[in-house]
PDB file of C-alpha atoms in Angstrom:
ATOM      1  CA  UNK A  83       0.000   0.000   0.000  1.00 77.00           C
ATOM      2  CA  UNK A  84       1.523   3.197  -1.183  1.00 85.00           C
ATOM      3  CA  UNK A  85       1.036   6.161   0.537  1.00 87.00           C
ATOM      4  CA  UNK A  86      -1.835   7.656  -1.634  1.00 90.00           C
ATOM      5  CA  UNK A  87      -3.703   4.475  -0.864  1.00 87.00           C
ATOM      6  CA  UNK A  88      -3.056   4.370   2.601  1.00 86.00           C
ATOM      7  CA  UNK A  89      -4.630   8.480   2.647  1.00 90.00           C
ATOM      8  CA  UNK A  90      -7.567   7.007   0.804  1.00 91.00           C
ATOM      9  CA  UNK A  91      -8.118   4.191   3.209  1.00 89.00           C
ATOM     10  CA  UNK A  92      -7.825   6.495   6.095  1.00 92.00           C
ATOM     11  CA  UNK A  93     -10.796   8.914   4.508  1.00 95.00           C
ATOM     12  CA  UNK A  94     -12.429   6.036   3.611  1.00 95.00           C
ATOM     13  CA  UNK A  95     -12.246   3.511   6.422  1.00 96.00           C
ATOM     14  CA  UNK A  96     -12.030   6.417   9.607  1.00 97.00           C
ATOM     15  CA  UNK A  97     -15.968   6.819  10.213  1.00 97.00           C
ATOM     16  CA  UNK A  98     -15.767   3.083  10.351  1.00 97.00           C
ATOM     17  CA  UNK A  99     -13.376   2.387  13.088  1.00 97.00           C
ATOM     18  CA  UNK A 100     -14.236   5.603  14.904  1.00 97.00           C
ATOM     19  CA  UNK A 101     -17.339   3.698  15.539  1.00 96.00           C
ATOM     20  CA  UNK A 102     -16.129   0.920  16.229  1.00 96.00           C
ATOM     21  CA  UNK A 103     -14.143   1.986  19.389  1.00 97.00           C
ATOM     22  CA  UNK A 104     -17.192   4.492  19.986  1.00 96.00           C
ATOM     23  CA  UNK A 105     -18.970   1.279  21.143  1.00 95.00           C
ATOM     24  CA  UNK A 106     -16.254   0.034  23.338  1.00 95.00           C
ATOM     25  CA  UNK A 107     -14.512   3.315  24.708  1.00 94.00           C
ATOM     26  CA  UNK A 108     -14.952   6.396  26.362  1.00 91.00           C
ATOM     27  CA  UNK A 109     -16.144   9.147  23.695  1.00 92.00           C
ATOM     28  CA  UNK A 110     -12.991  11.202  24.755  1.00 94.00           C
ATOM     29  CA  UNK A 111     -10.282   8.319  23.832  1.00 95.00           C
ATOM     30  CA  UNK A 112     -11.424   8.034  20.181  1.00 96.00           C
ATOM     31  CA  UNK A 113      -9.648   9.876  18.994  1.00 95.00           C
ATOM     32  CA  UNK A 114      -6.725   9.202  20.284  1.00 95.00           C
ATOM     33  CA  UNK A 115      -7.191   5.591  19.814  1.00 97.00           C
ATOM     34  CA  UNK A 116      -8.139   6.058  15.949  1.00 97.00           C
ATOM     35  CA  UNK A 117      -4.656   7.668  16.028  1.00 96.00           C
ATOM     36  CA  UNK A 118      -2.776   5.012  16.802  1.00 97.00           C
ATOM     37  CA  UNK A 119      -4.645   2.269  15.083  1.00 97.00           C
ATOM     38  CA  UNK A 120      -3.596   4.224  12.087  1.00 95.00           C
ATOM     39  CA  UNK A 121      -0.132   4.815  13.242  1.00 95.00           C
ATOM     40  CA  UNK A 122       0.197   1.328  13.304  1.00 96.00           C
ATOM     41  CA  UNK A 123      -1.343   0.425  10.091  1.00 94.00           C
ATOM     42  CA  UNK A 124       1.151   2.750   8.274  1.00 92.00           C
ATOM     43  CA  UNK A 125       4.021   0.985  10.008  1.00 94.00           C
ATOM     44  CA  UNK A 126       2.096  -2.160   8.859  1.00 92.00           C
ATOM     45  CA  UNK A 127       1.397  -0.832   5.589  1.00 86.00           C
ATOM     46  CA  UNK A 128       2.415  -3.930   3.228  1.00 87.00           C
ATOM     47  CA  UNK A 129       0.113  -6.462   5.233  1.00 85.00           C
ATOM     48  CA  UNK A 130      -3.301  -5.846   4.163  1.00 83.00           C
ATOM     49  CA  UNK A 131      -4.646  -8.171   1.643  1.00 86.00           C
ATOM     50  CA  UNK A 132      -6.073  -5.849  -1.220  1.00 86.00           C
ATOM     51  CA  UNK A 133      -9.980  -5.983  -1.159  1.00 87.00           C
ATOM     52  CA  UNK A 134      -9.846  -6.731   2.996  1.00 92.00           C
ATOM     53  CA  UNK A 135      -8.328  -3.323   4.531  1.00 91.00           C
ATOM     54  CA  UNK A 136     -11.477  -2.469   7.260  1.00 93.00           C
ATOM     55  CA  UNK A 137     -11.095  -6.070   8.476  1.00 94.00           C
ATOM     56  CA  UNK A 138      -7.654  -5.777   8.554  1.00 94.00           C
ATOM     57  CA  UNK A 139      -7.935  -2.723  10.236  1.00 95.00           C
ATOM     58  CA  UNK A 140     -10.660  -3.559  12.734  1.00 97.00           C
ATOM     59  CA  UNK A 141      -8.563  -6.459  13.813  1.00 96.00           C
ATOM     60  CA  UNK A 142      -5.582  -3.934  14.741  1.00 97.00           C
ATOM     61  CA  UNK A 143      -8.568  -1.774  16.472  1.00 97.00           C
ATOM     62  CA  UNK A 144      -9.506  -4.881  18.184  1.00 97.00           C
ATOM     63  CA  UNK A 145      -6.015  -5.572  19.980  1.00 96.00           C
ATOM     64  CA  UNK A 146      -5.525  -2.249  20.222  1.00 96.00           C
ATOM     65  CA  UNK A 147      -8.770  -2.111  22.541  1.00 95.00           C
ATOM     66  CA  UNK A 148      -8.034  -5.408  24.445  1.00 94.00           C
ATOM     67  CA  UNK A 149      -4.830  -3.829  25.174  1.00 89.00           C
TER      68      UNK A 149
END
């Protein structure tokens, strides 16, 4: 994932996982949690399988909320 795709996929996919942690978080970590999910997909960049980025992506949300 090149940089232009991974800007797309965070316009794109943000909404999605912001609502996802809204249901398990406090309202005021959000954002700071969205944050770092995508901080860590950028590091991850070259493992998403093309076609399955949000699940991808809600799987790093996922540990990044058990954690």
């Amino acid at each position: 994932m090149n940089e232009a795709e991974f800007v797309a996929a965070y316009r794109d996919y943000l909404p999605n996982i912001s609502m996802f942690l809204s249901r398990r978080v406090g309202f005021q970590e959000v954002e700071d949690l969205a944050a770092e999910i995508f901080a860590i997909a950028w590091r991850k960049r070259s493992q998403p399988i093309p076609g399955y980025e949000l699940a991808w992506l809600y799987r790093i949300a996922a540990n990044v909320v058990a954690n």
